[in-house]
GROMACS .gro file of N, CA, C and O in nm:
model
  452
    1UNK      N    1   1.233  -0.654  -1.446
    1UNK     CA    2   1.240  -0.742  -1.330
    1UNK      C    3   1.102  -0.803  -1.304
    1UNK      O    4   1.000  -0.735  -1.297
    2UNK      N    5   1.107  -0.933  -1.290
    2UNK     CA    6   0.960  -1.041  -1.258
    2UNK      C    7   0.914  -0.987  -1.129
    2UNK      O    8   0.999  -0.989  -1.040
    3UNK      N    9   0.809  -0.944  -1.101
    3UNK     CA   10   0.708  -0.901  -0.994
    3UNK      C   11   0.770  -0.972  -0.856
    3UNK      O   12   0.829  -0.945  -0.752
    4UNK      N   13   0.703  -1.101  -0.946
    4UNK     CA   14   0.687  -1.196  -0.816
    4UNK      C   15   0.817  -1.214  -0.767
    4UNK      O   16   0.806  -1.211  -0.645
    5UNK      N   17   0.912  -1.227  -0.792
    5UNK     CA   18   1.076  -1.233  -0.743
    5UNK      C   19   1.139  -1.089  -0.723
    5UNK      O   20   1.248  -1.104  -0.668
    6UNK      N   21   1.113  -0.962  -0.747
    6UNK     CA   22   1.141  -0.868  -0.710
    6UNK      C   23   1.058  -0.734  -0.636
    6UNK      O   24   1.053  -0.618  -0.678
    7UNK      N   25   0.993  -0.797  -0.506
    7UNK     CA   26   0.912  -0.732  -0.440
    7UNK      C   27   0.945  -0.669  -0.307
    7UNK      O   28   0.892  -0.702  -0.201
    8UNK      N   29   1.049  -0.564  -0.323
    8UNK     CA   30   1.130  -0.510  -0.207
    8UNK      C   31   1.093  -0.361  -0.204
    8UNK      O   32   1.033  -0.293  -0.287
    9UNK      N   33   1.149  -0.327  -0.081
    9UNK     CA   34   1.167  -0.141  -0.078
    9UNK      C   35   1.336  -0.158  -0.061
    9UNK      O   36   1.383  -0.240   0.019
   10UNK      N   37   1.401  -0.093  -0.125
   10UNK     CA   38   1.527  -0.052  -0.102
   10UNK      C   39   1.540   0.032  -0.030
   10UNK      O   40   1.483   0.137  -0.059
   11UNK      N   41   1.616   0.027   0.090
   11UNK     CA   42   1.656   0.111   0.180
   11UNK      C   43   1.813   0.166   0.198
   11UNK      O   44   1.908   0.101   0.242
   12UNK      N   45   1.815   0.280   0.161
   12UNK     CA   46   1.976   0.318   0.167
   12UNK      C   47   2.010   0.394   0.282
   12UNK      O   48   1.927   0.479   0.313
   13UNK      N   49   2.111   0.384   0.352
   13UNK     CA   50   2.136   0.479   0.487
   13UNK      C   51   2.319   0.452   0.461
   13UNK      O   52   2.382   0.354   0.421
   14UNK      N   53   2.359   0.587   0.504
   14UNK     CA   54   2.474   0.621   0.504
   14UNK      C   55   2.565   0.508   0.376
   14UNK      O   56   2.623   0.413   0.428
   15UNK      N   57   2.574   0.519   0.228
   15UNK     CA   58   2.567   0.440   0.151
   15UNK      C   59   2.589   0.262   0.168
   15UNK      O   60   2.687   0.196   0.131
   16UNK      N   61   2.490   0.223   0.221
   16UNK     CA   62   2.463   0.113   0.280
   16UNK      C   63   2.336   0.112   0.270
   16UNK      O   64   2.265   0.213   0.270
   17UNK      N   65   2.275  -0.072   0.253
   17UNK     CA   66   2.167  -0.088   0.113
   17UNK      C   67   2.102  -0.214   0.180
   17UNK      O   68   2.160  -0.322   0.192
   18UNK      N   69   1.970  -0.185   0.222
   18UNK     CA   70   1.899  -0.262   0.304
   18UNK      C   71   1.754  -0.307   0.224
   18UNK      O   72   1.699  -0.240   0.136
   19UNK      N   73   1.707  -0.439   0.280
   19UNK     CA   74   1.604  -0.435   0.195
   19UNK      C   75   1.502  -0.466   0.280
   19UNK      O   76   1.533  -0.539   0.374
   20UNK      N   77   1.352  -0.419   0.269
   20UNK     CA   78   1.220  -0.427   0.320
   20UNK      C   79   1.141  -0.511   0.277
   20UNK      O   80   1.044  -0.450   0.231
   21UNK      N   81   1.124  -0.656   0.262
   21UNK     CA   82   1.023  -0.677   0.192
   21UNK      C   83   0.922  -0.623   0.189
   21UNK      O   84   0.901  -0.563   0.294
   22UNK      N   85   0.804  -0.607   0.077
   22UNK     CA   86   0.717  -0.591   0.047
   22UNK      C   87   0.580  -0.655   0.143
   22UNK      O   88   0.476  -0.589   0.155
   23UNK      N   89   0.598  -0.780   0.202
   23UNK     CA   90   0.563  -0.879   0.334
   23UNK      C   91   0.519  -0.780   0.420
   23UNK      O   92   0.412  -0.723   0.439
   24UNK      N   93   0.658  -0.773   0.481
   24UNK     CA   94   0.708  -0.690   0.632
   24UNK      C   95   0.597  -0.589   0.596
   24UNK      O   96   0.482  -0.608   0.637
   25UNK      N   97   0.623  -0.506   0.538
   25UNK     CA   98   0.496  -0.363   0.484
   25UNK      C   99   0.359  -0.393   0.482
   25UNK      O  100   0.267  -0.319   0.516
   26UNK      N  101   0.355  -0.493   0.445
   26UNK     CA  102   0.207  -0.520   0.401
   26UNK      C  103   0.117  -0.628   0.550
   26UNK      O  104  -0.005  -0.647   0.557
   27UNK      N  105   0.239  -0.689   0.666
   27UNK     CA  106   0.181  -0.702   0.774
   27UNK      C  107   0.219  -0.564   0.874
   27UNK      O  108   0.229  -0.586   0.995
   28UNK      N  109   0.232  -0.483   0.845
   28UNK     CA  110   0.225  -0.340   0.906
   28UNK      C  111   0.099  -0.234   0.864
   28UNK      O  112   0.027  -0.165   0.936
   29UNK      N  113   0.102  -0.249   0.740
   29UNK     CA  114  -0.049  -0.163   0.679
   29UNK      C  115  -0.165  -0.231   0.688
   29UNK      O  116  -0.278  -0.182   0.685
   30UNK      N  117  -0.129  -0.372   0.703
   30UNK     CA  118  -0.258  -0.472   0.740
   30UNK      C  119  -0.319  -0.461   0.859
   30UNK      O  120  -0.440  -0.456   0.882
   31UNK      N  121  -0.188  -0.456   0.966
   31UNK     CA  122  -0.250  -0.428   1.068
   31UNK      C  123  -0.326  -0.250   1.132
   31UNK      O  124  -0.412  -0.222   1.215
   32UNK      N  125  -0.240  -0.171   1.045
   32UNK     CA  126  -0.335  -0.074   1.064
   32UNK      C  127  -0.468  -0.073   0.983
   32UNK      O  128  -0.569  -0.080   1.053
   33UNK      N  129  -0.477  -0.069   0.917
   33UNK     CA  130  -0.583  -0.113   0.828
   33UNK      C  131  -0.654  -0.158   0.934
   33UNK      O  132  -0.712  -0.064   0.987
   34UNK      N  133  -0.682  -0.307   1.010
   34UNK     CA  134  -0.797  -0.370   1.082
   34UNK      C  135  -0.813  -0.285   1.260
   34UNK      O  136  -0.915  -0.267   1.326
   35UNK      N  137  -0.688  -0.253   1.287
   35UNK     CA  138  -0.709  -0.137   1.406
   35UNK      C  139  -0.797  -0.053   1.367
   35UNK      O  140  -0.914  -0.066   1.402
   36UNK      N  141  -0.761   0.034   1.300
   36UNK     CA  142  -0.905   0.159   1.239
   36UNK      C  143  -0.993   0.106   1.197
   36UNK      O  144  -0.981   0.060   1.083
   37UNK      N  145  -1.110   0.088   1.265
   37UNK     CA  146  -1.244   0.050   1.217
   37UNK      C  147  -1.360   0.143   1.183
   37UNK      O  148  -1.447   0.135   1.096
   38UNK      N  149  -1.329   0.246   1.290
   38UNK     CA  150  -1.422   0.366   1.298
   38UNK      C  151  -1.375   0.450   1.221
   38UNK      O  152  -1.252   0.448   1.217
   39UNK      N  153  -1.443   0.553   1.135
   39UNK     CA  154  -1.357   0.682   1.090
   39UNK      C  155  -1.349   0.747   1.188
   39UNK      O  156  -1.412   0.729   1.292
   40UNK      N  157  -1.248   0.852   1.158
   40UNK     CA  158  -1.320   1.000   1.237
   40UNK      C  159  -1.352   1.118   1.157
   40UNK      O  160  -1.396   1.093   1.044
   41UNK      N  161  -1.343   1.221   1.185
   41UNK     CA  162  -1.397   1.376   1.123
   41UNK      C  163  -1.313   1.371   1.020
   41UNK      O  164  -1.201   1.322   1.035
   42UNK      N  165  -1.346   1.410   0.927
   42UNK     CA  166  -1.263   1.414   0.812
   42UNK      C  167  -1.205   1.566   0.792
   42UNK      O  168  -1.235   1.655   0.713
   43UNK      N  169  -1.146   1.560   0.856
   43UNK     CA  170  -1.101   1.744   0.887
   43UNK      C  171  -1.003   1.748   0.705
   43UNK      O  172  -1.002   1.846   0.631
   44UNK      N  173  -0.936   1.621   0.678
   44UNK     CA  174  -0.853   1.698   0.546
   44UNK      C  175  -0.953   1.676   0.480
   44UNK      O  176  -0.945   1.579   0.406
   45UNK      N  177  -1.063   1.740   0.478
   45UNK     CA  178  -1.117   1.842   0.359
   45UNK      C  179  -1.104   1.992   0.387
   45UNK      O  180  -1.100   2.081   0.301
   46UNK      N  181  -1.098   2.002   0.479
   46UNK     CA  182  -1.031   2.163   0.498
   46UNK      C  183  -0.912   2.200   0.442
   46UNK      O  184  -0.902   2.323   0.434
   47UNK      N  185  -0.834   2.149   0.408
   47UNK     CA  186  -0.727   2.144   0.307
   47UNK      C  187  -0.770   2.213   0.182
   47UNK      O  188  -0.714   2.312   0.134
   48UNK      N  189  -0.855   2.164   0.142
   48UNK     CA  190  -0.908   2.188   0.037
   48UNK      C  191  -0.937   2.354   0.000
   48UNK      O  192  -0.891   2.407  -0.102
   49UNK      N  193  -1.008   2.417   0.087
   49UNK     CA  194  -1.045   2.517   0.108
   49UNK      C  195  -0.914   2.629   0.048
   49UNK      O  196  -0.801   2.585   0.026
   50UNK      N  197  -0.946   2.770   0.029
   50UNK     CA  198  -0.896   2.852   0.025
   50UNK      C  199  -0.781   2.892   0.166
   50UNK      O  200  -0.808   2.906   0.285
   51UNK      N  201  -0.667   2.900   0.104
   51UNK     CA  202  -0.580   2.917   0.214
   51UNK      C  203  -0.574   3.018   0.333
   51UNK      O  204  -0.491   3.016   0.424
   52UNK      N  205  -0.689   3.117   0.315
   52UNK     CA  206  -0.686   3.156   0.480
   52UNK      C  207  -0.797   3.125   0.539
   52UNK      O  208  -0.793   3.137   0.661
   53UNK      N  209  -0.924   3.078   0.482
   53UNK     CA  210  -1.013   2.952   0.527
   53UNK      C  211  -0.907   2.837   0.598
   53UNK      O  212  -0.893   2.830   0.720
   54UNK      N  213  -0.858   2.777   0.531
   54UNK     CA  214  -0.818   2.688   0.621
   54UNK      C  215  -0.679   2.728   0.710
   54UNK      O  216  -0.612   2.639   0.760
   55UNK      N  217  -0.651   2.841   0.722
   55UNK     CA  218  -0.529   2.910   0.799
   55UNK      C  219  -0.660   2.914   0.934
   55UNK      O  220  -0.648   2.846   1.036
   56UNK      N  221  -0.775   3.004   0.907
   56UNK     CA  222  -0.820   3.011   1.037
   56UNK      C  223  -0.895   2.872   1.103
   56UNK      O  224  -0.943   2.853   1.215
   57UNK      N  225  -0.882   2.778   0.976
   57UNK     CA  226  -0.996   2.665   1.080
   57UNK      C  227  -0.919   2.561   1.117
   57UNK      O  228  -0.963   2.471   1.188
   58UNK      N  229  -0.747   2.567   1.054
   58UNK     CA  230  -0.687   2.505   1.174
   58UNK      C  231  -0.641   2.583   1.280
   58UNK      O  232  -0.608   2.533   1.387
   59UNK      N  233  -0.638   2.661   1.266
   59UNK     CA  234  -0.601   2.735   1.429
   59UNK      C  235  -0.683   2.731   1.554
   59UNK      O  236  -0.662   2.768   1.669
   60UNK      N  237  -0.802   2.664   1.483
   60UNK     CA  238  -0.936   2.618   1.585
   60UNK      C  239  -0.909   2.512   1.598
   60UNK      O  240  -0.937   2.456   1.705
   61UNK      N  241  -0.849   2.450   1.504
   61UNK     CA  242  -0.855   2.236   1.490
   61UNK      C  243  -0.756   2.255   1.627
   61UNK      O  244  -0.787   2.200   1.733
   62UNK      N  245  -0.627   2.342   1.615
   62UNK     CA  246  -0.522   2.310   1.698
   62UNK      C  247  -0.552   2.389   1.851
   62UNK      O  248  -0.484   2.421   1.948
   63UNK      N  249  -0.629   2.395   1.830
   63UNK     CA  250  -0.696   2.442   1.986
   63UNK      C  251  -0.740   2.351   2.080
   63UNK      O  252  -0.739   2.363   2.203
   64UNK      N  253  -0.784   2.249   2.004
   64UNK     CA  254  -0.810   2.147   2.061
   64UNK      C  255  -0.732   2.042   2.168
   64UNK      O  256  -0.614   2.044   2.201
   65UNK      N  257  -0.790   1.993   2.190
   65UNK     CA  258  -0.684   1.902   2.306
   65UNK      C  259  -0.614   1.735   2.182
   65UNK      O  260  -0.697   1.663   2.125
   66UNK      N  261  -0.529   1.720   2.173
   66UNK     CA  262  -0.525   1.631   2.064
   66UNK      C  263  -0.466   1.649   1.932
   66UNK      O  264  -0.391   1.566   1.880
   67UNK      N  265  -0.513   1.789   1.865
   67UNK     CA  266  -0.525   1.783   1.762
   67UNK      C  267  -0.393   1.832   1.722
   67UNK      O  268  -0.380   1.820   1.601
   68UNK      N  269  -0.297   1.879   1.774
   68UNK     CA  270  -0.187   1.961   1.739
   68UNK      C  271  -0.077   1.888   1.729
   68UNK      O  272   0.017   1.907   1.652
   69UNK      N  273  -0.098   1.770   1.840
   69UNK     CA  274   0.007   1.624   1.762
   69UNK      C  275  -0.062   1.557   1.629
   69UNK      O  276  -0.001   1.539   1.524
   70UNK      N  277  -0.182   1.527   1.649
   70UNK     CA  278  -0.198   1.453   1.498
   70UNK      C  279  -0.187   1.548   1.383
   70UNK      O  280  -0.166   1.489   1.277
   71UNK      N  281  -0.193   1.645   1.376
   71UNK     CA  282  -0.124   1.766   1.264
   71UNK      C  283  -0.018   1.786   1.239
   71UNK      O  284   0.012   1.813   1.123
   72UNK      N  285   0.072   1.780   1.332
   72UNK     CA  286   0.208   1.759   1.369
   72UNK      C  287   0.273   1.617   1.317
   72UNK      O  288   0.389   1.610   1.276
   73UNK      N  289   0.168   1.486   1.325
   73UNK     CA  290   0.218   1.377   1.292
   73UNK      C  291   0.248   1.406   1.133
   73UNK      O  292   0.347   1.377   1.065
   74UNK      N  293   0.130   1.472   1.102
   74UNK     CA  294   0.076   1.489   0.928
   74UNK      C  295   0.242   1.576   0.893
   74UNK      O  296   0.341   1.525   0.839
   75UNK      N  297   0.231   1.686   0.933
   75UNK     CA  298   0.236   1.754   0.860
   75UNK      C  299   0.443   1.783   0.842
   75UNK      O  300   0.514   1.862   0.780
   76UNK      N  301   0.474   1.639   0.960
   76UNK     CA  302   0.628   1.674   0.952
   76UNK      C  303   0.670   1.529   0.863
   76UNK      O  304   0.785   1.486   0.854
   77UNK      N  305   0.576   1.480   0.816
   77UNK     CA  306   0.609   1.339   0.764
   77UNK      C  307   0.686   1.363   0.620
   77UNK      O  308   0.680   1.472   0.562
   78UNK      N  309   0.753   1.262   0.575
   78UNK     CA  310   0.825   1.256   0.484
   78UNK      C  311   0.705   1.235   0.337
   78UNK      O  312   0.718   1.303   0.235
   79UNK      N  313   0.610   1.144   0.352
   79UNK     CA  314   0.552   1.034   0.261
   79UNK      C  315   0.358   1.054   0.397
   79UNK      O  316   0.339   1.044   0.518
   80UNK      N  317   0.278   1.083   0.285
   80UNK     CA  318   0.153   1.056   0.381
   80UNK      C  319   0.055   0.949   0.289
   80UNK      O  320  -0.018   0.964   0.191
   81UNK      N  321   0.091   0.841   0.368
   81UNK     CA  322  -0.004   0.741   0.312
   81UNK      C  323  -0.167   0.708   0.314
   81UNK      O  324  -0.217   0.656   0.414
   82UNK      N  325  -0.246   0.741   0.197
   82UNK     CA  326  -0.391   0.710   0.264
   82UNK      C  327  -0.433   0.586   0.224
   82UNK      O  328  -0.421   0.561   0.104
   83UNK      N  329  -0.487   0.489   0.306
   83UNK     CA  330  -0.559   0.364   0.300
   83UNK      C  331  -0.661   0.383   0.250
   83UNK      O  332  -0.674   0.500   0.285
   84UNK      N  333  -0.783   0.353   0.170
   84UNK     CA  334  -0.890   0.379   0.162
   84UNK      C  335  -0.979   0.232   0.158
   84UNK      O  336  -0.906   0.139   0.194
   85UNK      N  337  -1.096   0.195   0.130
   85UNK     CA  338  -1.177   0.122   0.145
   85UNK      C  339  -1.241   0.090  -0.001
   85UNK      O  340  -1.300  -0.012  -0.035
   86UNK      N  341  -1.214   0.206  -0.076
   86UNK     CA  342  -1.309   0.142  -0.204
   86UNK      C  343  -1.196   0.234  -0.305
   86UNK      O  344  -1.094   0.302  -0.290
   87UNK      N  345  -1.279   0.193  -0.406
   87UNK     CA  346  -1.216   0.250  -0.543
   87UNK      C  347  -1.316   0.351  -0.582
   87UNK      O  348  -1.382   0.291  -0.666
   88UNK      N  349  -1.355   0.446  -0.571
   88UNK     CA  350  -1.483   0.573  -0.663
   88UNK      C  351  -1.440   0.564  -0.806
   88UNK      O  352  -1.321   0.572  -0.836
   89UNK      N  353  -1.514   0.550  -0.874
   89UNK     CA  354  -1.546   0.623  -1.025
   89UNK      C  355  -1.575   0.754  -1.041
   89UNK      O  356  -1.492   0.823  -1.101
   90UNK      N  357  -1.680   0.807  -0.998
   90UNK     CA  358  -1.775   0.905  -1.045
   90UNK      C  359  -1.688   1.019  -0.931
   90UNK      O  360  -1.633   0.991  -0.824
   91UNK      N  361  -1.699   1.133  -0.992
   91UNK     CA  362  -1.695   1.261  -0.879
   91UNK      C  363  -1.738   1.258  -0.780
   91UNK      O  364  -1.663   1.279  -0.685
   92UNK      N  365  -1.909   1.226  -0.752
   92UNK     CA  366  -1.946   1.219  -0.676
   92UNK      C  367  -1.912   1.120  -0.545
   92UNK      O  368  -1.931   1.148  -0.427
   93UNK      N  369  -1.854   0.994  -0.599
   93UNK     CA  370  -1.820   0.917  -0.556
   93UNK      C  371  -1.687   0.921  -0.459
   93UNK      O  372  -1.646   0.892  -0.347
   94UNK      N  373  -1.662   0.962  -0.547
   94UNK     CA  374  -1.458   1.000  -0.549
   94UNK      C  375  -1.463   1.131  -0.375
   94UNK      O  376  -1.401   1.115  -0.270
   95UNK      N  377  -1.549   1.233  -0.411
   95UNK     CA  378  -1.611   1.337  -0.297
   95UNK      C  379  -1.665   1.263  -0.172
   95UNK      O  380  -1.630   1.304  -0.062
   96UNK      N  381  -1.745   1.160  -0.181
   96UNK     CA  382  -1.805   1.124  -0.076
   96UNK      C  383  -1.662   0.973   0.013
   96UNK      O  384  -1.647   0.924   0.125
   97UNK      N  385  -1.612   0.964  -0.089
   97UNK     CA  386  -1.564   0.859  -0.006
   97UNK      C  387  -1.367   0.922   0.008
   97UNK      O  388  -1.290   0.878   0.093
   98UNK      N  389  -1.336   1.015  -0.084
   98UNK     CA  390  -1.212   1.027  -0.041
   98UNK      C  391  -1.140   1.134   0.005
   98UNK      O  392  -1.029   1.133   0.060
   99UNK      N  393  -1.229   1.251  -0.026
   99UNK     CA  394  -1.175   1.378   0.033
   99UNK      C  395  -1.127   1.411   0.162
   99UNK      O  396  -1.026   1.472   0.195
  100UNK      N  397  -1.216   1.360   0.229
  100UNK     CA  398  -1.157   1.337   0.392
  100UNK      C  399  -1.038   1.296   0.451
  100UNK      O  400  -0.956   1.332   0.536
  101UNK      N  401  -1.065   1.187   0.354
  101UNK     CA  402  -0.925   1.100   0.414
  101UNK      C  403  -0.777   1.145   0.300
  101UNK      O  404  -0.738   1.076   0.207
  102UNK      N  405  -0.746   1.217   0.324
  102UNK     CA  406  -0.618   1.347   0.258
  102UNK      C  407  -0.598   1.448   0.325
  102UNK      O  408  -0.685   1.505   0.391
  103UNK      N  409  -0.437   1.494   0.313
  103UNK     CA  410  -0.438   1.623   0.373
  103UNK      C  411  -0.362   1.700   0.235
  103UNK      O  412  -0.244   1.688   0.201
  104UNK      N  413  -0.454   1.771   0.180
  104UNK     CA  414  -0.408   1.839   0.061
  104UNK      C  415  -0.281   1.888   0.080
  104UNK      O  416  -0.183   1.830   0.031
  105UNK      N  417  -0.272   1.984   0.142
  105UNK     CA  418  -0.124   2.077   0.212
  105UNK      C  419  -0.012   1.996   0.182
  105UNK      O  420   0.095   2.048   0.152
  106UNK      N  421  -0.030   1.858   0.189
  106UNK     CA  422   0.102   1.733   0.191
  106UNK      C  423   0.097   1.717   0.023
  106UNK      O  424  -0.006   1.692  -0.039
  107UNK      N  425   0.212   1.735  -0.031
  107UNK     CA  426   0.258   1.719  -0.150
  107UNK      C  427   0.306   1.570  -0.179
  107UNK      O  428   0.276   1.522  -0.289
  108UNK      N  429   0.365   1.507  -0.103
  108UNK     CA  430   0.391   1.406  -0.088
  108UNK      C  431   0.278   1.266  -0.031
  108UNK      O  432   0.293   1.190   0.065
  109UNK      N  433   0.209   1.269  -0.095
  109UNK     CA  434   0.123   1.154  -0.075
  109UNK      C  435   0.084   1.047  -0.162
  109UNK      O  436   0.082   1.074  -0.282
  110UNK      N  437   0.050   0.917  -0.123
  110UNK     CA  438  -0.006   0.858  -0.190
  110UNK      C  439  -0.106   0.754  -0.131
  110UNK      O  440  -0.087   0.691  -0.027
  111UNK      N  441  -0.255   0.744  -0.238
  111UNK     CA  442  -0.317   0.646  -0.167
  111UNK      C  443  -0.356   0.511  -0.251
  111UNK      O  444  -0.371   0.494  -0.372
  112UNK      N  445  -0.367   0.420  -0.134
  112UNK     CA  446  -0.399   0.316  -0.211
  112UNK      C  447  -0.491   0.240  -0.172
  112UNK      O  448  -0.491   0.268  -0.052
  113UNK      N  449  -0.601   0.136  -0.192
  113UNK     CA  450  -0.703   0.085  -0.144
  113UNK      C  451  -0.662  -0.056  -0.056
  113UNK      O  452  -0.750  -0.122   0.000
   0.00000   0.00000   0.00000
């Protein structure tokens, strides 16, 4: 199928067959994209960590005032999408600019620039 003429999400609900353009999506991630300007803490690198390392340092994250819905947003999602800003090469690179922005724990992810 030609790119340019077949640029949809198929959507199926109760066998019934809907389509998303690719558009629609892309003025939705656009606009998040220019809303977030600031980062914040890059807490999914704690993910990373050994699993009762990060058993006890979210139980601190979720102590917080805040933090137990945006974990909650993460962590009941179907699909976790990360936006990023650049492309890394190098390890080092790849460490400084993308670890943060992931929540390992989520099997289901994907990112794209």
């Amino acid at each position: 199928f030609p790119p340019a003429q077949h640029n949809h999400l198929a959507v199926l609900r109760k066998n019934r067959f809907a389509e998303l353009s690719a558009a629609e999506l892309e003025v939705q991630l656009t606009r998040i994209r220019n809303t977030v300007m600031q980062p914040g803490v890059p807490v999914g690198a704690l993910t990373l960590d050994n699993h009762d390392n990060w058993t006890h340092a979210r139980e601190a994250l979720l102590a917080l005032p805040g933090n137990a819905e945006k974990a909650q947003l993460v962590e009941s999602a179907m699909i976790v999408l990360c936006l990023d800003d650049s492309a890394p090469i190098t390890r080092e690179e790849i460490w400084a600019a993308w670890v943060g922005n992931r929540w390992y724990d989520k099997h289901q992810r994907m990112s794209f620039i």
